[in-house]
Tab-separated table of C-alpha atoms in Angstrom:
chain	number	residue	atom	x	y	z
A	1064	UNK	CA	21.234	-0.106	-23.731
A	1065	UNK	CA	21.278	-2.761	-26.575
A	1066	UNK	CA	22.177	-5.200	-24.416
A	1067	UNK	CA	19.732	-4.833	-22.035
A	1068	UNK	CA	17.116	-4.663	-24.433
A	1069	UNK	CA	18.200	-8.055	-26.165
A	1070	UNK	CA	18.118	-9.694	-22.434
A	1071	UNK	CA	14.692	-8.382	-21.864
A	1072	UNK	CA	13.902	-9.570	-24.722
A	1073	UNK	CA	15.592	-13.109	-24.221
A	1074	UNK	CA	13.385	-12.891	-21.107
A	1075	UNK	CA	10.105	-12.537	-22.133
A	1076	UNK	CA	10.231	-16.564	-23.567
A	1077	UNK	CA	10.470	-18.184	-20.522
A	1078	UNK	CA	8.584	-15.294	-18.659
A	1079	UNK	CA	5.721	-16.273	-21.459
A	1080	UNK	CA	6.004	-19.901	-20.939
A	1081	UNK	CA	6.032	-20.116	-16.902
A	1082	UNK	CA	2.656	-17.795	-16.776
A	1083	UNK	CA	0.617	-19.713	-20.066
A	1084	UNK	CA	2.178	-23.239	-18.197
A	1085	UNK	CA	0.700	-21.859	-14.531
A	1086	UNK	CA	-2.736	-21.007	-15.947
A	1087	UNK	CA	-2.794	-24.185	-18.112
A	1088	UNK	CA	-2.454	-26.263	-14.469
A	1089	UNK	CA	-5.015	-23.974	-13.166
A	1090	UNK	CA	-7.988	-24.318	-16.483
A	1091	UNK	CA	-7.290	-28.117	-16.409
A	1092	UNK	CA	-7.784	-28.602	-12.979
A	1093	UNK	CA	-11.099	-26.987	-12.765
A	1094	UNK	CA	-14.457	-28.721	-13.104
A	1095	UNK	CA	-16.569	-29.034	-16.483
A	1096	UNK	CA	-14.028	-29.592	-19.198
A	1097	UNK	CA	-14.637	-29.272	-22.968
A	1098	UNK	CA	-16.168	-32.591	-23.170
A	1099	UNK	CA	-18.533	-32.125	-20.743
A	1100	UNK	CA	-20.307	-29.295	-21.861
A	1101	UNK	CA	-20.490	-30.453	-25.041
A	1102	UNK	CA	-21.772	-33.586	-23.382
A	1103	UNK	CA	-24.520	-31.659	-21.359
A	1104	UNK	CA	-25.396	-29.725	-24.378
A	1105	UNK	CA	-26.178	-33.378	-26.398
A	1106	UNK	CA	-28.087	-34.145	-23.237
A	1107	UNK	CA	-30.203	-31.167	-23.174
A	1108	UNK	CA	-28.749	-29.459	-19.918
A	1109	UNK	CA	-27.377	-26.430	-21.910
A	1110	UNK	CA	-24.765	-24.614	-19.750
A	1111	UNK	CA	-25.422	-26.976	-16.679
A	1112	UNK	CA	-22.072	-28.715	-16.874
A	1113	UNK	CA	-20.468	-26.493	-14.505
A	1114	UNK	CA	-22.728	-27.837	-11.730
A	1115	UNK	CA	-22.738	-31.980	-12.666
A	1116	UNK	CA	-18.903	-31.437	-12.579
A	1117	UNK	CA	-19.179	-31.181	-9.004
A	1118	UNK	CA	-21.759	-33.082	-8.452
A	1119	UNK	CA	-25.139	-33.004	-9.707
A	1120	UNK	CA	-25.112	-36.540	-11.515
A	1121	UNK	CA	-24.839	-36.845	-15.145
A	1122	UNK	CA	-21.815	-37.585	-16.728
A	1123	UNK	CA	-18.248	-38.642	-15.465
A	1124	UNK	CA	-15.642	-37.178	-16.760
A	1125	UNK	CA	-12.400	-36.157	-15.934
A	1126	UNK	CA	-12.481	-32.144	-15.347
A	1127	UNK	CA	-9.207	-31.430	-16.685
A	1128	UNK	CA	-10.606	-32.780	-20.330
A	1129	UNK	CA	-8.603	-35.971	-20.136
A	1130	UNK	CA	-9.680	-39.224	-19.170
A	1131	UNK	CA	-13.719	-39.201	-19.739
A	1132	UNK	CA	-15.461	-42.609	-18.465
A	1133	UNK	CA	-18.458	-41.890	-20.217
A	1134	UNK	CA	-21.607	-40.430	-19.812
A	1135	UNK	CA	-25.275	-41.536	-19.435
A	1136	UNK	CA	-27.128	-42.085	-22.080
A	1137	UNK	CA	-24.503	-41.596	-24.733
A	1138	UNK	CA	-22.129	-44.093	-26.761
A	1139	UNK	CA	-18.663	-44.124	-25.180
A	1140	UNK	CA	-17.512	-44.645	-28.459
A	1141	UNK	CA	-18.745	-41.236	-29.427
A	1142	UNK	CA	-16.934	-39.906	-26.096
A	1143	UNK	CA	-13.966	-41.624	-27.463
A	1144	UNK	CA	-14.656	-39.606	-30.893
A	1145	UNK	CA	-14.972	-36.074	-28.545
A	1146	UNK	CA	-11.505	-36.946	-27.152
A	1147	UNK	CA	-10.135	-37.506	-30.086
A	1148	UNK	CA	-11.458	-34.206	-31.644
A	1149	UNK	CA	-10.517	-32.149	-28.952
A	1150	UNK	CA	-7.047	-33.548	-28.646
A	1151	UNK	CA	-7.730	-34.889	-24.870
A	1152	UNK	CA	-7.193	-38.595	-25.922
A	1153	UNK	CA	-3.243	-36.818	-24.924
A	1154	UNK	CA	-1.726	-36.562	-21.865
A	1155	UNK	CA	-1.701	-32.887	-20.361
A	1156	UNK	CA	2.215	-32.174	-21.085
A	1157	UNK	CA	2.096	-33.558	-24.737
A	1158	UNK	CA	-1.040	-31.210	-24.940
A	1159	UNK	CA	1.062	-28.094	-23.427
A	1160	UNK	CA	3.773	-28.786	-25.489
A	1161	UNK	CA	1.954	-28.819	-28.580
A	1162	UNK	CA	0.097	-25.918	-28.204
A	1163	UNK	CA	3.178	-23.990	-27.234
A	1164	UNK	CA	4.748	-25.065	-30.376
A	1165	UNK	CA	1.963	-23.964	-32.569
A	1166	UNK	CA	1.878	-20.345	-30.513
A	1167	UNK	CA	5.450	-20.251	-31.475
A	1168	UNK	CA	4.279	-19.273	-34.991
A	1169	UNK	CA	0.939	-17.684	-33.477
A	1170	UNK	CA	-1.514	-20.398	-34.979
A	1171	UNK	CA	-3.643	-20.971	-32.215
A	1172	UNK	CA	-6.598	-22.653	-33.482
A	1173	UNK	CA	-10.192	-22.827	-33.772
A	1174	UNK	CA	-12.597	-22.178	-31.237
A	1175	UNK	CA	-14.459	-25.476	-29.656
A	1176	UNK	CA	-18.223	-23.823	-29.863
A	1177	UNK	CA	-18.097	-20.878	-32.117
A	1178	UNK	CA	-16.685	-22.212	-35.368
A	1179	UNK	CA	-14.456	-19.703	-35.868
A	1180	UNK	CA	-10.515	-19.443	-35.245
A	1181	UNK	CA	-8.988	-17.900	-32.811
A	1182	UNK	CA	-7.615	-15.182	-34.328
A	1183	UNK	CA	-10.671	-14.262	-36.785
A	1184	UNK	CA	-12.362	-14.140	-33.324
A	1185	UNK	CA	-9.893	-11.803	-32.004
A	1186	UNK	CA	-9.984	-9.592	-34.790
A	1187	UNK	CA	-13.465	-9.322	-34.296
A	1188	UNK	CA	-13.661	-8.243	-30.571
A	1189	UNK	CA	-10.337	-5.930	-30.906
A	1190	UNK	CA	-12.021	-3.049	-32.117
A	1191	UNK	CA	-14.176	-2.238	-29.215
A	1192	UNK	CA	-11.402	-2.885	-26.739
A	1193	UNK	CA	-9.236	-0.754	-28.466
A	1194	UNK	CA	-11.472	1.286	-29.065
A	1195	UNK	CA	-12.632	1.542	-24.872
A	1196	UNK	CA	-8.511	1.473	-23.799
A	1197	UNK	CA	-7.212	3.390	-26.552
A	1198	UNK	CA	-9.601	6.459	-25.990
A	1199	UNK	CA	-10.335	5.646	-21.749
A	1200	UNK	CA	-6.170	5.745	-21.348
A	1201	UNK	CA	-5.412	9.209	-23.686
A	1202	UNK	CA	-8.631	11.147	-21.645
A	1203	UNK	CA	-7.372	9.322	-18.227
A	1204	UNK	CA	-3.462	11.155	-18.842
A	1205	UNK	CA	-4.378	13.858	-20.401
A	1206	UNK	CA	-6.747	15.053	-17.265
A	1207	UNK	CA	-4.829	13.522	-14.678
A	1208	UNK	CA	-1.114	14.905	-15.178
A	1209	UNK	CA	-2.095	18.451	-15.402
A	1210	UNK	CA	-4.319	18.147	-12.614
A	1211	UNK	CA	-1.876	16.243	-10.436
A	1212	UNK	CA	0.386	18.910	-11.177
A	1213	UNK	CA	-1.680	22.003	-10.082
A	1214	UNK	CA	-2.989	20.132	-7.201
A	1215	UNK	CA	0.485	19.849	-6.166
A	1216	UNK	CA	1.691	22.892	-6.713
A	1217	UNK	CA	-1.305	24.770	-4.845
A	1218	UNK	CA	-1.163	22.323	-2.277
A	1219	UNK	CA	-3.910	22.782	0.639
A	1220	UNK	CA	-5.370	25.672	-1.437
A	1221	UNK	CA	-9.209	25.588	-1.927
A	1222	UNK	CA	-8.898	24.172	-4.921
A	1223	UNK	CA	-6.851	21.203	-4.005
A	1224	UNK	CA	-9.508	20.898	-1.498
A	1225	UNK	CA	-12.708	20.781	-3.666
A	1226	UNK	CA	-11.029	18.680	-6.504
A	1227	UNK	CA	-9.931	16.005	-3.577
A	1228	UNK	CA	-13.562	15.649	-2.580
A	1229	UNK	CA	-14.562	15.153	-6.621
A	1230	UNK	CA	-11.620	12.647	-6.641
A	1231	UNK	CA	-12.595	10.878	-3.749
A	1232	UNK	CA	-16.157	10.451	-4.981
A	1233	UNK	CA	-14.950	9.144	-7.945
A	1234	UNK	CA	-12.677	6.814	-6.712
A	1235	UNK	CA	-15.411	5.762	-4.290
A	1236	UNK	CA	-17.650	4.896	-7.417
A	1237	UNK	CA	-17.069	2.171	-9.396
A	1238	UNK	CA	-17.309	2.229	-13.119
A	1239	UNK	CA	-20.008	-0.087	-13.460
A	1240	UNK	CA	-22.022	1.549	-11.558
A	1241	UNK	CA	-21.478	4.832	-12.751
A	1242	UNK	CA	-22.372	3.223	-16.011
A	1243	UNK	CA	-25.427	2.520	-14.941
A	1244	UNK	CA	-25.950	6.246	-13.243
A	1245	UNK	CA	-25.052	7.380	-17.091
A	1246	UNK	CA	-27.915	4.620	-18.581
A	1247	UNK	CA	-30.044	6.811	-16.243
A	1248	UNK	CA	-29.634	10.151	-16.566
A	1249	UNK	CA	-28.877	10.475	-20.566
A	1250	UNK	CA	-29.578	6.833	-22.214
A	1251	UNK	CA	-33.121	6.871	-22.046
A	1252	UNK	CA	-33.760	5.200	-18.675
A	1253	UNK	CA	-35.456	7.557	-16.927
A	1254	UNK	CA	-34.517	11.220	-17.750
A	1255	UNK	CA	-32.503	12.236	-20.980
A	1256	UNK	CA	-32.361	9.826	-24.400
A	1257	UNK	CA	-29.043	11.502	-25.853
A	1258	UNK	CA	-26.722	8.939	-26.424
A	1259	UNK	CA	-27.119	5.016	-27.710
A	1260	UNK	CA	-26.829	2.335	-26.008
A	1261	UNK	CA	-25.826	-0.694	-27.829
A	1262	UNK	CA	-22.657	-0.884	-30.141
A	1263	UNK	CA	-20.189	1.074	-31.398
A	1264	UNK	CA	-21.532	2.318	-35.020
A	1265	UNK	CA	-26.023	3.252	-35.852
A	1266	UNK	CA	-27.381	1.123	-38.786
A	1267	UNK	CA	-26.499	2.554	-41.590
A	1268	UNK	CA	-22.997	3.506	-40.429
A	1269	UNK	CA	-21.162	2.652	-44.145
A	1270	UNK	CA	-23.662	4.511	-46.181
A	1271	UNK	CA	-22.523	7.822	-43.959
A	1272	UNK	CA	-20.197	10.583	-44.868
A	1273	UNK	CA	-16.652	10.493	-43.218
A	1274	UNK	CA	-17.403	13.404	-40.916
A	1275	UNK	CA	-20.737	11.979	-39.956
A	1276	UNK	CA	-18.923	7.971	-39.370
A	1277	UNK	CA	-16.872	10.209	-36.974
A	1278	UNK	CA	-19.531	11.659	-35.097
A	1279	UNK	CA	-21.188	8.630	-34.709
A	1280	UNK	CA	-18.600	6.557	-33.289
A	1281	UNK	CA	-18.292	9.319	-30.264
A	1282	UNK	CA	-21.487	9.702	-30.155
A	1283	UNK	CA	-21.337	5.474	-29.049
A	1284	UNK	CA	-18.163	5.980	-27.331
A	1285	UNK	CA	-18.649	8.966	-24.901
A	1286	UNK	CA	-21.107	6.982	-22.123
A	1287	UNK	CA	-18.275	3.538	-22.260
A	1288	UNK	CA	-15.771	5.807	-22.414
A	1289	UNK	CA	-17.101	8.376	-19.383
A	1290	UNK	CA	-17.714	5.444	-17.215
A	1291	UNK	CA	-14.604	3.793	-18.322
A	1292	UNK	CA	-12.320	6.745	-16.995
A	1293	UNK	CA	-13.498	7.766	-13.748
A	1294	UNK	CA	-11.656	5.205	-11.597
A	1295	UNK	CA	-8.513	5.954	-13.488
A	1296	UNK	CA	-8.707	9.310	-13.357
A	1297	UNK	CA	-9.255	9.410	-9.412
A	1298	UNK	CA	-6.402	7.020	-8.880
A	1299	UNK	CA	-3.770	8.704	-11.224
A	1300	UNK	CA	-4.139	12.365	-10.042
A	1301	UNK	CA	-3.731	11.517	-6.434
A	1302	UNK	CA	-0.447	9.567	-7.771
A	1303	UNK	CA	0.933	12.476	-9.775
A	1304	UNK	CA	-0.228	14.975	-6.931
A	1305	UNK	CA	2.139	13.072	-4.733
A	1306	UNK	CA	4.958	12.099	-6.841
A	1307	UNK	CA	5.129	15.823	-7.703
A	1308	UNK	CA	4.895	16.912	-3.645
A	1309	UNK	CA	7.528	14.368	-2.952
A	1310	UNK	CA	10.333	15.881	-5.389
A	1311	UNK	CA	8.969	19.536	-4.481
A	1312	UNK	CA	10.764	18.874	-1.197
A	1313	UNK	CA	13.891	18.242	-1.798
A	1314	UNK	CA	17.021	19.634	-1.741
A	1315	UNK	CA	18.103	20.285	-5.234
A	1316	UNK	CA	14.238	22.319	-5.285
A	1317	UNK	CA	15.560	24.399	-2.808
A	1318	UNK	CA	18.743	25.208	-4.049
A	1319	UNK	CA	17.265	25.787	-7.497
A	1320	UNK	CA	14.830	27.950	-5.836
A	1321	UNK	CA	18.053	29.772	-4.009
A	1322	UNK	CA	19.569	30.225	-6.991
A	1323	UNK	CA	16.921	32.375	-8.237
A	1324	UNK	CA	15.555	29.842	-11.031
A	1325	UNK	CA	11.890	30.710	-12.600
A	1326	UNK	CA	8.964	28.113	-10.859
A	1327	UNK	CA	7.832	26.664	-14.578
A	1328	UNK	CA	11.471	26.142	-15.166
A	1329	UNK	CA	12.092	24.352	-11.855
A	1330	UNK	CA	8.557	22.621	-11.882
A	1331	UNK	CA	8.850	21.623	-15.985
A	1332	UNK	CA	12.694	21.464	-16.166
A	1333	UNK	CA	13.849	19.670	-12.917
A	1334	UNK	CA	10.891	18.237	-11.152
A	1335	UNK	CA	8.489	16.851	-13.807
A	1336	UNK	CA	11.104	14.323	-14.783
A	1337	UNK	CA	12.103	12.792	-11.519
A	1338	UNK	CA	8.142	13.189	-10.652
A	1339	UNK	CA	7.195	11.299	-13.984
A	1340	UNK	CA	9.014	8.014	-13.620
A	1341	UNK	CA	6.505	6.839	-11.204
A	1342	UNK	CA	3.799	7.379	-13.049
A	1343	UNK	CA	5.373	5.592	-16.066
A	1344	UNK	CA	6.049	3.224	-14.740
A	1345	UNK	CA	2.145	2.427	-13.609
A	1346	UNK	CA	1.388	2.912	-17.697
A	1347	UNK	CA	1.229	-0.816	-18.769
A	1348	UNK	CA	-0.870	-2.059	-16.063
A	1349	UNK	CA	-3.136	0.702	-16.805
A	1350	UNK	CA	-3.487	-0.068	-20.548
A	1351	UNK	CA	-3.313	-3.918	-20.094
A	1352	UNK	CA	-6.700	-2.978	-17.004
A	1353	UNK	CA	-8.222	-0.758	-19.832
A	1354	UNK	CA	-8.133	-2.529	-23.253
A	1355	UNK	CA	-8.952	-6.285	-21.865
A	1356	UNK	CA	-9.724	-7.010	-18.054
A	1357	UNK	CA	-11.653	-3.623	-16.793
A	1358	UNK	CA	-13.652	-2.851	-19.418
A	1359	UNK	CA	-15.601	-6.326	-19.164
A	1360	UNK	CA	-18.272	-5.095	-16.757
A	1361	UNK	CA	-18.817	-2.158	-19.161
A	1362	UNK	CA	-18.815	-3.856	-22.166
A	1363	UNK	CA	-21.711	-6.033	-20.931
A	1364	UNK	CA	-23.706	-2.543	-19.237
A	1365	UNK	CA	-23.472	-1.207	-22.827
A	1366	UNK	CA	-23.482	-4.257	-25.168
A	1367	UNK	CA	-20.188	-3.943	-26.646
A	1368	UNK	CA	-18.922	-7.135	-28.028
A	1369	UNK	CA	-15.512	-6.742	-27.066
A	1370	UNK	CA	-11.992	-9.232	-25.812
A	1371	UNK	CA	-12.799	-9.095	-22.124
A	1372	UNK	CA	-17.115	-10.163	-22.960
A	1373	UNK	CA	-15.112	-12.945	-25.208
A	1374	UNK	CA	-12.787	-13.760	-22.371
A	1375	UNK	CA	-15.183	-14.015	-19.950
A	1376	UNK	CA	-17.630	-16.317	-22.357
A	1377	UNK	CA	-14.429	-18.562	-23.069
A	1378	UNK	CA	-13.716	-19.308	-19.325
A	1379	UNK	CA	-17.819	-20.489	-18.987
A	1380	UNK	CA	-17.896	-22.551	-21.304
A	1381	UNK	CA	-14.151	-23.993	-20.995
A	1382	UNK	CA	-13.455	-23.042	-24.827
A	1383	UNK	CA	-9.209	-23.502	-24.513
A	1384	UNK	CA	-8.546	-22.594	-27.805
A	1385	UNK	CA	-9.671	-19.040	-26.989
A	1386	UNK	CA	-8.708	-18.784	-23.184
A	1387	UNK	CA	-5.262	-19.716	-23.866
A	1388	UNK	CA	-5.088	-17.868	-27.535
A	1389	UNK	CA	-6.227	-14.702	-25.554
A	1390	UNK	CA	-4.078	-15.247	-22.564
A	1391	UNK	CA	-0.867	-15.589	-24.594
A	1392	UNK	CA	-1.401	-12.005	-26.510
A	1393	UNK	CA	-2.343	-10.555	-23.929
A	1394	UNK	CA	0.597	-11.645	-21.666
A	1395	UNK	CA	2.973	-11.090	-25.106
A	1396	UNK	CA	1.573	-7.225	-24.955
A	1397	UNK	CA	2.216	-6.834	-21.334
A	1398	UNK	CA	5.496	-7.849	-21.657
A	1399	UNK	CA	6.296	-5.800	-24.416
A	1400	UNK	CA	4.901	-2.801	-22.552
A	1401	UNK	CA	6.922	-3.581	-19.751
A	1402	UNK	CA	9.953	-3.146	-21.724
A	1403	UNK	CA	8.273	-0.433	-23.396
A	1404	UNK	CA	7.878	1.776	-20.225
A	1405	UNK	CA	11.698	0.625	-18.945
A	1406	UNK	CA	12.780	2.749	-22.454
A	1407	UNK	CA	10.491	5.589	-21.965
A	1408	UNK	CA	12.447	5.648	-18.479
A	1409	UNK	CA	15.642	6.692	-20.178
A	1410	UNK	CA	13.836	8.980	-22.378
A	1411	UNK	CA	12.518	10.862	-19.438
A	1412	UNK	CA	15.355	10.885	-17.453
A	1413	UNK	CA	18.840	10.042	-19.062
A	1414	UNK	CA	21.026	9.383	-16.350
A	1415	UNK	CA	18.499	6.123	-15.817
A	1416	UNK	CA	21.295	3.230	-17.285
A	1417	UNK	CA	19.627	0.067	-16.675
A	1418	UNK	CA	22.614	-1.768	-18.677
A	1419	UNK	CA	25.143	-0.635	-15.680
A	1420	UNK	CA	22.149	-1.486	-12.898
A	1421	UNK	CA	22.287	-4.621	-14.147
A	1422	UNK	CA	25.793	-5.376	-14.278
C-alpha cells in the first residue's frame, strides 16, 4: 500500500500541472484581459470591457493580456507601464512557467483589483465555504445512509413509497430556488421573520458568551445550510438505496441467509461494506460541489461572502492572480481527496489491494 500511495502521490504533479496549464489556455484566450478592464475603468466604462473585447469599440488589446496596441484616449506609454505591472510585457509560456514556479512554494500573489494577496483573500472567504460544505456534507450523510438503507431494506413498502415522492421533489428542486422558498416562508419575505439573512455572525457577535456565539452561528447557518442539502440529500439516498438492493441480491446474501445468520448481522456485517464503496467513492466530488462550486448561487441568495462569490467575481473581472491561486487549491484538495477516498476503500473493505491491481 506504500507504494501505491507514493505513486499517487508522484501523480498528482503532473495531474496538477496538465489541468492549471489547460485552464491557463482557456482564461488567456478569452476576451477582456487584465489590461483592458483596467483600461475601461480609466475610461469611465466600469465593467464594460467584456463587451468592447468583442466588439463595441474602445480599446485594442490583445484578449489573452499580451500584446496591447493601445487604447483611445490614453498614453501607450502608460499601456506599456500596465504590461509591465501585470507581467504581460512576457510571452504566455514564460508567464505559465513562472507562476508555476512560485505555486511550487504556494506564493501566489496579489490580487490585480482588490489590493490584497491571494492567500489573505482566501483566508477571508474560507470560513463561509467551510462553513456551508463542512456542515451541508455531515447533515447530507448522516440523513442519507440510514435512509438509503431502510428504503432498501423495506423495499416497495409504503414507506419506500412516500419517501421516493419527498426525494423526487427534492431532487426536482433546485437549491437556489428552494433558497428563495426559505427567504419566503421564514426570512421575513412574506410570512415568518425567524432567521437572518445576511452573514454568518449578528453585530455584536465578539462581545457574546460562547454558548450564545454558538447559537448564533446556526441560527445564520440553518436557511444556507437547509437549502444547501436538499439536492444532495435526494441524489445520495437513491444511490445508497440501490447500492444496498444490488448486494441484497446476491448469492453470498442468500447463503448467509441459508445459513441461518441474523438480518443486522448480514445487512451491517456483509452487505454494508460491499454496498459502501460506491458511495465513497462519490465523497470528493461531493465535498469539492459543496465547499466551492455549488454553494455560489447560495452564497449570493443569502449574502455570504464566501470562495465560490470570490471565484465567480475573479473570472468577471479577469483578476488571474485569484482565478488561478483558487484553481490550484482547489484542484490540490481534489486530488488529495481522491487519494483520500482510494484509502478509505481499504478501510472499508480489506481485501481491496490497489498495489496488486496495479501491478
Amino acid at each position: 500500500m506504500g507504494n501505491y500511495i507514493l505513486r499517487r502521490l508522484a501523480l498528482i504533479i503532473p495531474t496538477l500541472i496538465g489541468i492549471m496549464l489547460l485552464n491557463f489556455v482557456i482564461v488567456q484566450a478569452a476576451p477582456g484581459g487584465p489590461i483592458e478592464q483596467m483600461i475601461a475603468q480609466l475610461e469611465g466604462h466600469g465593467s464594460s470591457a467584456l463587451s468592447r473585447a468583442t466588439g463595441g469599440g474602445g480599446a485594442e488589446v490583445d484578449t489573452g493580456g499580451g500584446d496591447t496596441r493601445g487604447a483611445r484616449g490614453l498614453d501607450p506609454a502608460f499601456i506599456a507601464e500596465l504590461e509591465i505591472m501585470y507581467g504581460f510585457d512576457k510571452p504566455a509560456h514564460e508567464r505559465f512557467f513562472k507562476m508555476m514556479k512560485d505555486y511550487a512554494t504556494f506564493n501566489f500573489g496579489e490580487s490585480f483589483f482588490r489590493d490584497r494577496t491571494v492567500i489573505e483573500l482566501i483566508k477571508e472567504k474560507m470560513p463561509v465555504s467551510i462553513s456551508l460544505g463542512l456542515w451541508s456534507t455531515l447533515i447530507i450523510y448522516l440523513i442519507s445512509i440510514p435512509l438509503g438503507i431502510r428504503k432498501a431494506v423495506s423495499d416497495g413498502s409504503r414507506f419506500d413509497v412516500w419517501t421516493s415522492s419527498v426525494i423526487v421533489v427534492g431532487y426536482a428542486i433546485p437549491g437556489f430556488l428552494f433558497a428563495i422558498l426559505l427567504i419566503v416562508l421564514f426570512a421575513g419575505g412574506s410570512y415568518f421573520s425567524l432567521f437572518p439573512l445576511r452573514g454568518l455572525t449578528s453585530p455584536g457577535f465578539a462581545d457574546m458568551t460562547w454558548y450564545q456565539q454558538i447559537g448564533d452561528y446556526f441560527w445564520h447557518l440553518t436557511l444556507p445550510v437547509a437549502a444547501n442539502v436538499i439536492g444532495g440529500f435526494a441524489t445520495l439516498t437513491l444511490l445508497t438505496k440501490n447500492s444496498f438492493l444490488d448486494e441484497i441480491g446476491k448469492h453470498y446474501v442468500v447463503t448467509a441467509r441459508a445459513k441461518g445468520l441474523e438480518e443486522k448481522r448480514i445487512l451491517y456485517g456483509h452487505v454494508f461494506r460491499n454496498a459502501m464503496l460506491i458511495v465513497i467513492a462519490s465523497m470528493p466530488g461531493v465535498l469539492i460541489g459543496l465547499f466551492f462550486t455549488g454553494s455560489l448561487l447560495i452564497e449570493v441568495i443569502f449574502s455570504l461572502d464566501g470562495l465560490g462569490l470570490l471565484g465567480f467575481e475573479a473570472a468577471l473581472q479577469r483578476d488571474y492572480p485569484v482565478i488561478f491561486g483558487t484553481l490550484f487549491i482547489f484542484t490540490l484538495m481534489g486530488l488529495a481527496l481522491k487519494l483520500i477516498s482510494d484509502l478509505t476503500y481499504v478501510l472499508v473493505d480489506p481485501r481491496i489491494d490497489f498495489e496488486s491491481r496495479e501491478g
